[in-house]
Amino acid sequence: MEFYDAILPADGRIGGAFAAKVGTTIKALIPWQGQTLLGSALSALRSTRQVRRVVVIGNEEVACEARRCGADAVVPPAHSAPENIALGIQWLCEQTDGPTEKLLLLTTDLPFISSEVLTNFLNECPADADLVVPVVRREVFEARFPSSPAVFVRLKDGYWTTGCVFRVSTSLYLHLLPLLESLFHSRKSQWKTALRVGPVVAWRFFTHQLTVPEIVQRAERILQCRAFAHAKAPPEVAYDIDNLSDYEKAFNYLPGGATSREPQ
């Protein structure tokens, strides 16, 4: 059995009516089923046999919750998401036995994450893959979360959404950090991002002519690694809470349905 250290960025913020509704401006601290989203993620990780240590990236308010819920370390955030992950790796490198060969990265806004979901995800990851990204077909996602507010990308081989749990080679991540920083800063411009993959590939993407395997092949050439699109990933890894609509809709997918809502 392969073991993994896990890193959880927990510095995401919310505002407006959403923050007023849930009583916090920190996404990871949103209340969910008697705990926080961060607590739910940590509980899932602590119950997963393949997970060794867990590092949370967040401020002091996050740190209190993270330590209470069993995180091994809490690291203050930096200026960008890629750099935050690198800080988590740095903490692991400073430990006596260093980081695991591959890392498990996941966001802290996944209400349906569980040990079973994580185990199913990891069991289907190829041993030789440097980067594993979950991709979920619309049909599979909507069978689990009907009428959800999820956004799907139209490709030649169907409609897809990506998940928020990743497995990545530790050395590859550090090697790619400058590229990841550049992509992060251009993430809000589709055309700037498209230039990274080349005009022909970008045109085929925007005209829905690409397939998932073709995107993987292109990613492997750009990143110089063995990549894998995890098409058997559980749909739970792709339901994240970005706004009030996502949050309120999520209660409908609990065993008790809408009656499971948090107390007002």
Coordinates of C-alpha atoms in Angstrom, one line a residue:
M1 CA 0.0 0.0 0.0
E2 CA 1.3 3.4 -0.9
F3 CA 1.1 6.2 1.7
Y4 CA 0.5 9.9 1.1
D5 CA 1.0 13.1 2.9
A6 CA -1.9 15.5 2.4
I7 CA -2.0 19.3 2.0
L8 CA -5.2 21.3 2.4
P9 CA -5.3 25.0 1.4
A10 CA -7.8 26.6 3.7
D11 CA -7.5 30.3 3.0
G12 CA -10.4 30.8 0.7
R13 CA -12.8 33.6 1.5
I14 CA -16.5 34.4 1.0
G15 CA -18.5 37.5 1.5
G16 CA -21.9 39.1 1.2
A17 CA -25.1 37.2 1.9
F18 CA -23.2 33.9 1.9
A19 CA -20.9 34.9 4.7
A20 CA -23.9 36.4 6.6
K21 CA -25.8 33.2 6.2
V22 CA -23.1 30.9 7.5
G23 CA -21.5 33.2 10.1
T24 CA -17.9 33.2 8.7
T25 CA -15.9 34.8 5.9
I26 CA -13.6 31.8 5.8
K27 CA -14.8 29.0 3.4
A28 CA -13.1 26.2 5.3
L29 CA -15.0 27.2 8.5
I30 CA -18.5 27.0 7.0
P31 CA -20.7 24.9 9.3
W32 CA -21.6 21.5 7.9
Q33 CA -23.4 18.7 9.7
G34 CA -22.3 19.5 13.2
Q35 CA -18.7 20.4 12.2
T36 CA -17.0 22.6 9.7
L37 CA -16.0 21.8 6.1
L38 CA -12.4 21.7 7.3
G39 CA -13.3 19.4 10.1
S40 CA -15.2 17.1 7.7
A41 CA -12.1 17.0 5.4
L42 CA -9.7 16.2 8.3
S43 CA -12.0 13.5 9.6
A44 CA -12.1 11.9 6.2
L45 CA -8.3 12.0 5.8
R46 CA -7.7 10.7 9.4
S47 CA -9.9 7.7 8.6
T48 CA -8.1 6.9 5.3
R49 CA -5.4 4.2 5.8
Q50 CA -3.2 5.5 3.0
V51 CA -2.9 9.0 4.5
R52 CA 0.1 9.7 6.7
R53 CA 0.4 13.4 7.7
V54 CA -1.9 16.3 7.0
V55 CA -0.8 19.9 6.6
V56 CA -3.4 22.7 6.6
I57 CA -2.6 26.1 5.0
G58 CA -4.5 28.9 6.8
N59 CA -4.5 31.8 9.2
E60 CA -4.7 31.6 13.0
E61 CA -8.5 31.2 13.1
V62 CA -8.2 28.3 10.7
A63 CA -5.2 26.9 12.8
C64 CA -7.4 26.6 15.9
E65 CA -9.9 24.5 14.1
A66 CA -7.3 22.5 12.2
R67 CA -5.4 21.6 15.4
R68 CA -8.6 20.7 17.2
C69 CA -9.5 18.3 14.3
G70 CA -6.2 16.6 14.2
A71 CA -4.0 18.3 11.6
D72 CA -0.3 17.6 12.0
A73 CA 0.7 21.2 11.1
V74 CA -0.8 24.5 10.2
V75 CA 1.2 26.8 7.9
P76 CA 0.4 30.5 7.4
P77 CA -0.6 31.3 3.8
A78 CA 1.5 33.1 1.2
H79 CA 0.4 35.2 -1.8
S80 CA -1.0 32.5 -4.2
A81 CA -2.5 29.0 -4.2
P82 CA 0.6 27.3 -5.8
E83 CA 2.9 29.0 -3.3
N84 CA 0.7 27.8 -0.4
I85 CA 1.1 24.2 -1.5
A86 CA 4.8 24.7 -1.8
L87 CA 4.9 26.0 1.8
G88 CA 3.1 22.8 2.9
I89 CA 5.8 20.7 1.1
Q90 CA 8.5 22.8 2.7
W91 CA 7.1 21.9 6.1
L92 CA 7.1 18.2 5.2
C93 CA 10.7 18.5 3.9
E94 CA 11.8 19.9 7.2
Q95 CA 10.6 16.8 9.0
T96 CA 13.0 13.9 9.8
D97 CA 11.6 11.5 7.2
G98 CA 10.6 14.1 4.6
P99 CA 7.5 14.1 2.4
T100 CA 6.0 11.1 0.7
E101 CA 6.9 10.5 -2.9
K102 CA 3.4 11.5 -4.0
L103 CA 1.1 14.0 -2.3
L104 CA -2.7 14.2 -1.9
L105 CA -4.0 17.7 -2.5
L106 CA -7.6 18.6 -1.8
T107 CA -9.7 21.7 -1.3
T108 CA -11.6 22.4 2.0
D109 CA -15.0 23.1 0.4
L110 CA -16.1 19.5 -0.3
P111 CA -19.2 18.7 1.8
F112 CA -19.4 15.0 0.6
I113 CA -15.8 14.0 1.1
S114 CA -15.3 10.8 3.1
S115 CA -12.8 8.1 3.8
E116 CA -14.6 5.8 1.4
V117 CA -14.5 8.5 -1.3
L118 CA -10.8 9.1 -0.9
T119 CA -10.0 5.4 -0.8
N120 CA -12.0 4.8 -4.0
F121 CA -10.2 7.7 -5.6
L122 CA -6.7 6.5 -4.6
N123 CA -7.3 2.8 -5.4
E124 CA -7.9 3.7 -9.1
C125 CA -4.8 6.0 -9.4
P126 CA -2.1 4.4 -11.6
A127 CA 1.1 3.8 -9.6
D128 CA 3.3 5.3 -12.3
A129 CA 1.2 8.6 -12.8
D130 CA 3.0 11.8 -11.8
L131 CA -0.3 13.8 -11.9
V132 CA -3.8 12.5 -11.4
V133 CA -6.8 14.8 -12.0
P134 CA -10.3 13.6 -11.4
V135 CA -12.8 14.1 -14.3
V136 CA -16.5 13.3 -13.9
R137 CA -19.0 12.9 -16.7
R138 CA -22.2 15.0 -16.4
E139 CA -24.3 11.8 -16.4
V140 CA -22.4 10.4 -13.5
F141 CA -22.4 13.6 -11.5
E142 CA -26.1 14.3 -12.0
A143 CA -27.1 10.8 -11.1
R144 CA -25.6 11.5 -7.6
F145 CA -26.5 15.2 -7.5
P146 CA -29.6 15.8 -9.7
S147 CA -30.3 19.4 -10.6
S148 CA -27.1 20.6 -9.1
P149 CA -25.5 24.0 -10.0
A150 CA -22.3 22.4 -11.3
V151 CA -20.7 23.7 -14.5
F152 CA -19.6 21.3 -17.2
V153 CA -17.2 21.7 -20.1
R154 CA -18.3 20.5 -23.5
L155 CA -15.8 18.3 -25.2
K156 CA -16.0 16.0 -28.3
D157 CA -16.4 13.0 -26.0
G158 CA -19.1 14.4 -23.7
Y159 CA -19.7 17.0 -20.9
W160 CA -17.2 16.9 -18.1
T161 CA -16.4 18.6 -14.8
T162 CA -13.1 18.3 -12.8
G163 CA -12.8 17.4 -9.2
C164 CA -11.0 19.0 -6.3
V165 CA -8.8 16.1 -5.1
F166 CA -5.5 15.5 -6.8
R167 CA -2.5 13.2 -6.5
V168 CA 0.8 14.7 -7.6
S169 CA 4.5 13.8 -7.5
T170 CA 6.2 15.9 -4.8
S171 CA 9.3 16.5 -7.0
L172 CA 7.1 17.3 -10.0
Y173 CA 5.2 19.9 -8.1
L174 CA 8.3 21.7 -7.0
H175 CA 9.7 21.6 -10.5
L176 CA 6.5 23.1 -12.0
L177 CA 6.1 25.8 -9.4
P178 CA 7.1 28.7 -11.7
L179 CA 4.8 27.5 -14.4
L180 CA 1.9 27.0 -11.9
E181 CA 2.5 30.5 -10.6
S182 CA 2.3 31.9 -14.1
L183 CA -0.9 30.0 -14.8
F184 CA -2.5 31.1 -11.5
H185 CA -2.0 34.7 -12.3
S186 CA -3.5 34.4 -15.8
R187 CA -6.3 32.0 -14.7
K188 CA -9.1 34.6 -15.2
S189 CA -8.2 35.1 -18.9
Q190 CA -9.2 32.1 -21.0
W191 CA -7.2 33.5 -23.9
K192 CA -4.0 33.9 -21.9
T193 CA -4.4 30.4 -20.6
A194 CA -5.1 29.1 -24.1
L195 CA -1.8 30.6 -25.4
R196 CA -0.1 28.2 -23.0
V197 CA -1.4 25.2 -24.9
G198 CA -1.0 26.6 -28.4
P199 CA -3.5 28.3 -30.8
V200 CA -4.5 25.0 -32.6
V201 CA -5.3 23.2 -29.4
A202 CA -7.0 26.3 -28.0
W203 CA -9.2 26.6 -31.1
R204 CA -10.1 22.9 -30.9
F205 CA -11.1 23.3 -27.3
F206 CA -13.3 26.3 -27.8
T207 CA -15.0 24.6 -30.8
H208 CA -15.6 21.4 -28.7
Q209 CA -13.4 19.2 -30.9
L210 CA -11.0 18.0 -28.2
T211 CA -11.4 14.7 -26.2
V212 CA -10.2 14.0 -22.7
P213 CA -7.3 11.7 -23.9
E214 CA -6.1 14.5 -26.2
I215 CA -6.0 17.0 -23.4
V216 CA -4.1 14.5 -21.3
Q217 CA -1.5 14.0 -24.1
R218 CA -1.1 17.8 -24.5
A219 CA -0.7 18.2 -20.7
E220 CA 2.0 15.5 -20.7
R221 CA 4.0 17.3 -23.4
I222 CA 3.8 20.6 -21.6
L223 CA 4.5 19.3 -18.1
Q224 CA 6.9 16.6 -19.2
C225 CA 5.3 14.0 -16.9
R226 CA 2.9 11.0 -16.9
A227 CA -0.6 12.4 -16.4
F228 CA -3.8 10.6 -15.9
A229 CA -7.4 11.7 -16.2
H230 CA -9.3 9.8 -13.4
A231 CA -12.6 9.2 -15.2
K232 CA -13.7 6.7 -12.5
A233 CA -13.4 9.3 -9.7
P234 CA -16.3 9.4 -7.3
P235 CA -18.7 12.3 -8.1
E236 CA -18.3 13.5 -4.5
V237 CA -14.8 14.9 -5.3
A238 CA -16.4 17.3 -7.7
Y239 CA -19.1 18.9 -5.6
D240 CA -17.5 21.9 -4.1
I241 CA -19.2 24.9 -2.4
D242 CA -18.4 28.2 -4.1
N243 CA -21.5 30.2 -3.2
L244 CA -24.7 30.3 -1.3
S245 CA -26.6 28.4 -4.0
D246 CA -24.1 25.5 -3.8
Y247 CA -24.3 25.4 0.0
E248 CA -28.1 25.4 0.2
K249 CA -28.5 22.9 -2.6
A250 CA -26.1 20.5 -0.9
F251 CA -28.6 19.8 1.9
N252 CA -30.9 18.2 -0.6
Y253 CA -28.3 15.4 -1.2
L254 CA -28.0 14.4 2.4
P255 CA -29.9 11.3 3.6
G256 CA -32.4 13.5 5.3
G257 CA -32.8 15.8 2.4
A258 CA -33.6 19.5 2.9
T259 CA -34.7 18.7 6.5
S260 CA -30.9 18.2 7.4
R261 CA -30.2 22.0 7.1
E262 CA -28.1 23.7 9.7
P263 CA -30.0 25.4 12.5
Q264 CA -30.8 29.0 11.7

